[in-house]
Amino acid sequence: MHPRSPVAAAAFCCLLACSSPAIDQHSLPAGLVSALGALPWDESVRGAAVWCPALAPCDTIVVDPRVVRLPHPAPVFFVPASRPSALDLELTPLPRLTALARRGRTIRYGSWTACLARRHDAAWSTFRTACVALAVAGDSPRNDTINLALLALSPAQGLSWPRLRLTAASGGWQATVLSIGGE
């Protein structure tokens, strides 16, 4: 088939139509991807223990789709369902988390409250699941800096509350882990 044939052109157009839309690297969802990738899933960050070591792996990371708004400084613990929503990720999906997917992890949306309740199950460590709730800390995030408060639950480390700062850079958001507290 000649590359300029109508069939080739139609096939090319179909491929373009089926591909994902371009990701705005300066959008809040892209910043959240940077934040999730900066956490200590496989290696220590800021002295925090690894959340998903080989002895307690996390094959699935459940992200609460409601990104909520908190005051700044953010409280240590928060319940996403009781806070005002800043963004619904089910309506604005996260760009692919390539760093986590490369390690064989599936990212899916689910309720933080349901995930938190499951950790009291005797088989929690065998579920191979970690959970994350996301919050924007502060009344009105500036365009070049956003403070995030997260809650994370992993089989190896239990409940952690990382604090991150997203700073706008030319290639997108730069995530800096400020602190990681935990139980």
CSV table of C-alpha atoms in Angstrom, one decimal:
chain,number,residue,atom,x,y,z
A,1,MET,CA,0.0,0.0,0.0
A,2,HIS,CA,1.4,3.4,-1.0
A,3,PRO,CA,1.9,5.7,2.1
A,4,ARG,CA,-0.3,8.4,0.5
A,5,SER,CA,-3.2,6.1,-0.2
A,6,PRO,CA,-6.6,7.0,1.3
A,7,VAL,CA,-6.5,3.7,3.4
A,8,ALA,CA,-3.2,4.7,4.9
A,9,ALA,CA,-4.4,8.2,5.6
A,10,ALA,CA,-7.6,6.8,7.3
A,11,ALA,CA,-5.5,4.3,9.3
A,12,PHE,CA,-3.2,7.1,10.5
A,13,CYS,CA,-6.2,9.3,11.5
A,14,CYS,CA,-7.7,6.4,13.4
A,15,LEU,CA,-4.4,6.0,15.3
A,16,LEU,CA,-4.3,9.6,16.2
A,17,ALA,CA,-7.9,9.6,17.3
A,18,CYS,CA,-7.3,6.6,19.6
A,19,SER,CA,-4.2,7.9,21.2
A,20,SER,CA,-4.4,9.7,24.6
A,21,PRO,CA,-4.6,13.5,24.5
A,22,ALA,CA,-1.5,15.4,25.2
A,23,ILE,CA,-0.7,15.9,28.8
A,24,ASP,CA,-0.4,19.4,30.1
A,25,GLN,CA,2.8,19.0,32.3
A,26,HIS,CA,1.8,22.1,34.2
A,27,SER,CA,-1.7,20.9,35.2
A,28,LEU,CA,-2.5,19.9,38.8
A,29,PRO,CA,-3.0,16.2,37.8
A,30,ALA,CA,0.5,16.2,36.3
A,31,GLY,CA,1.8,17.7,39.6
A,32,LEU,CA,0.1,15.0,41.5
A,33,VAL,CA,1.8,12.4,39.4
A,34,SER,CA,5.2,14.0,40.2
A,35,ALA,CA,4.2,14.0,43.9
A,36,LEU,CA,3.3,10.3,43.9
A,37,GLY,CA,6.5,9.4,42.0
A,38,ALA,CA,8.6,11.2,44.7
A,39,LEU,CA,7.3,9.0,47.5
A,40,PRO,CA,9.4,6.2,49.1
A,41,TRP,CA,7.7,3.3,47.4
A,42,ASP,CA,11.0,1.4,46.6
A,43,GLU,CA,13.8,3.5,48.1
A,44,SER,CA,14.1,5.7,51.2
A,45,VAL,CA,13.3,9.4,50.8
A,46,ARG,CA,14.4,11.9,53.5
A,47,GLY,CA,15.2,9.1,55.9
A,48,ALA,CA,11.7,7.5,55.7
A,49,ALA,CA,11.6,3.7,55.5
A,50,VAL,CA,10.6,2.1,52.2
A,51,TRP,CA,6.8,1.6,51.9
A,52,CYS,CA,6.8,-1.4,49.5
A,53,PRO,CA,9.9,-3.5,50.1
A,54,ALA,CA,10.3,-7.0,48.7
A,55,LEU,CA,9.0,-8.6,51.9
A,56,ALA,CA,5.8,-6.5,51.8
A,57,PRO,CA,5.2,-5.5,48.2
A,58,CYS,CA,2.5,-3.2,46.9
A,59,ASP,CA,1.3,-4.4,43.5
A,60,THR,CA,-1.6,-1.9,43.5
A,61,ILE,CA,-1.8,1.7,44.7
A,62,VAL,CA,-5.3,2.9,45.4
A,63,VAL,CA,-5.7,6.6,45.0
A,64,ASP,CA,-8.8,8.4,46.4
A,65,PRO,CA,-10.1,10.3,43.4
A,66,ARG,CA,-11.2,13.3,45.6
A,67,VAL,CA,-8.3,15.7,46.0
A,68,VAL,CA,-9.4,17.8,48.9
A,69,ARG,CA,-8.6,21.3,50.2
A,70,LEU,CA,-7.0,21.7,53.6
A,71,PRO,CA,-5.7,24.8,55.5
A,72,HIS,CA,-2.0,25.5,55.5
A,73,PRO,CA,-0.3,24.2,57.5
A,74,ALA,CA,-2.3,21.0,57.1
A,75,PRO,CA,-3.5,18.8,59.9
A,76,VAL,CA,-1.6,15.5,60.4
A,77,PHE,CA,-4.6,13.4,59.6
A,78,PHE,CA,-7.7,14.2,57.6
A,79,VAL,CA,-10.7,12.4,56.3
A,80,PRO,CA,-11.1,13.2,52.6
A,81,ALA,CA,-14.9,12.5,52.6
A,82,SER,CA,-15.4,15.3,55.2
A,83,ARG,CA,-13.3,18.0,53.4
A,84,PRO,CA,-14.2,20.3,50.5
A,85,SER,CA,-13.2,18.9,47.1
A,86,ALA,CA,-10.5,20.7,45.0
A,87,LEU,CA,-10.5,18.3,42.1
A,88,ASP,CA,-12.2,15.0,41.2
A,89,LEU,CA,-9.6,12.8,39.4
A,90,GLU,CA,-12.3,10.6,38.0
A,91,LEU,CA,-13.4,13.6,35.9
A,92,THR,CA,-9.8,14.7,35.3
A,93,PRO,CA,-7.7,11.5,35.1
A,94,LEU,CA,-4.1,11.3,36.2
A,95,PRO,CA,-1.5,11.1,33.5
A,96,ARG,CA,0.1,7.6,33.4
A,97,LEU,CA,2.4,7.1,36.4
A,98,THR,CA,5.2,5.6,34.3
A,99,ALA,CA,7.7,5.4,37.2
A,100,LEU,CA,5.3,3.3,39.2
A,101,ALA,CA,3.9,1.3,36.3
A,102,ARG,CA,7.5,0.4,35.3
A,103,ARG,CA,7.8,-1.4,38.6
A,104,GLY,CA,4.7,-3.4,37.9
A,105,ARG,CA,2.3,-1.4,40.0
A,106,THR,CA,-1.3,-0.8,39.0
A,107,ILE,CA,-2.8,2.5,39.9
A,108,ARG,CA,-6.6,2.6,40.5
A,109,TYR,CA,-9.1,4.9,42.1
A,110,GLY,CA,-10.9,3.8,45.3
A,111,SER,CA,-12.1,5.2,48.6
A,112,TRP,CA,-9.6,6.1,51.3
A,113,THR,CA,-12.0,5.3,54.0
A,114,ALA,CA,-12.6,1.8,52.7
A,115,CYS,CA,-8.9,1.2,52.3
A,116,LEU,CA,-8.2,2.5,55.8
A,117,ALA,CA,-10.8,0.1,57.2
A,118,ARG,CA,-9.2,-2.9,55.4
A,119,ARG,CA,-5.9,-2.4,57.2
A,120,HIS,CA,-7.5,-3.9,60.4
A,121,ASP,CA,-8.1,-7.2,58.5
A,122,ALA,CA,-5.7,-9.9,59.7
A,123,ALA,CA,-4.7,-10.5,56.0
A,124,TRP,CA,-3.9,-6.8,55.3
A,125,SER,CA,-0.2,-7.5,54.6
A,126,THR,CA,-1.2,-10.2,52.0
A,127,PHE,CA,-3.4,-7.7,50.0
A,128,ARG,CA,-0.3,-6.2,48.4
A,129,THR,CA,-2.1,-2.8,48.3
A,130,ALA,CA,-1.1,0.7,49.3
A,131,CYS,CA,-3.5,3.6,49.6
A,132,VAL,CA,-3.1,7.3,49.1
A,133,ALA,CA,-5.3,10.4,49.8
A,134,LEU,CA,-4.3,13.7,48.4
A,135,ALA,CA,-5.0,17.3,49.6
A,136,VAL,CA,-4.0,20.7,48.5
A,137,ALA,CA,-2.9,22.6,51.6
A,138,GLY,CA,-3.7,26.3,51.5
A,139,ASP,CA,-6.7,28.5,50.5
A,140,SER,CA,-5.5,29.4,47.0
A,141,PRO,CA,-2.5,27.7,45.6
A,142,ARG,CA,-0.2,30.0,43.6
A,143,ASN,CA,0.5,29.1,40.0
A,144,ASP,CA,4.2,28.4,40.7
A,145,THR,CA,4.0,26.6,44.1
A,146,ILE,CA,1.5,24.1,45.5
A,147,ASN,CA,1.7,22.6,49.0
A,148,LEU,CA,0.4,19.0,49.3
A,149,ALA,CA,-0.6,17.0,52.3
A,150,LEU,CA,-1.0,13.2,51.7
A,151,LEU,CA,-2.0,10.2,53.7
A,152,ALA,CA,-0.4,6.9,52.7
A,153,LEU,CA,-1.1,3.5,54.0
A,154,SER,CA,1.3,0.6,53.1
A,155,PRO,CA,1.7,-2.9,54.3
A,156,ALA,CA,5.3,-2.4,55.5
A,157,GLN,CA,5.0,1.1,57.1
A,158,GLY,CA,1.3,1.5,58.1
A,159,LEU,CA,0.0,5.0,58.1
A,160,SER,CA,2.3,7.9,56.9
A,161,TRP,CA,1.6,11.6,56.3
A,162,PRO,CA,4.0,13.0,53.7
A,163,ARG,CA,4.1,16.7,53.0
A,164,LEU,CA,5.3,17.8,49.6
A,165,ARG,CA,5.8,21.0,47.7
A,166,LEU,CA,5.3,21.2,44.0
A,167,THR,CA,7.2,23.9,42.2
A,168,ALA,CA,6.6,24.9,38.6
A,169,ALA,CA,9.6,24.2,36.3
A,170,SER,CA,10.1,24.5,32.6
A,171,GLY,CA,9.4,20.8,32.0
A,172,GLY,CA,6.5,20.5,34.4
A,173,TRP,CA,6.2,20.2,38.2
A,174,GLN,CA,9.2,19.5,40.5
A,175,ALA,CA,8.1,17.5,43.6
A,176,THR,CA,10.0,18.0,46.8
A,177,VAL,CA,9.3,15.9,49.8
A,178,LEU,CA,9.4,18.2,52.8
A,179,SER,CA,8.6,15.6,55.5
A,180,ILE,CA,7.2,12.2,56.1
A,181,GLY,CA,5.6,11.5,59.4
A,182,GLY,CA,4.1,8.2,60.5
A,183,GLU,CA,2.7,6.0,63.1
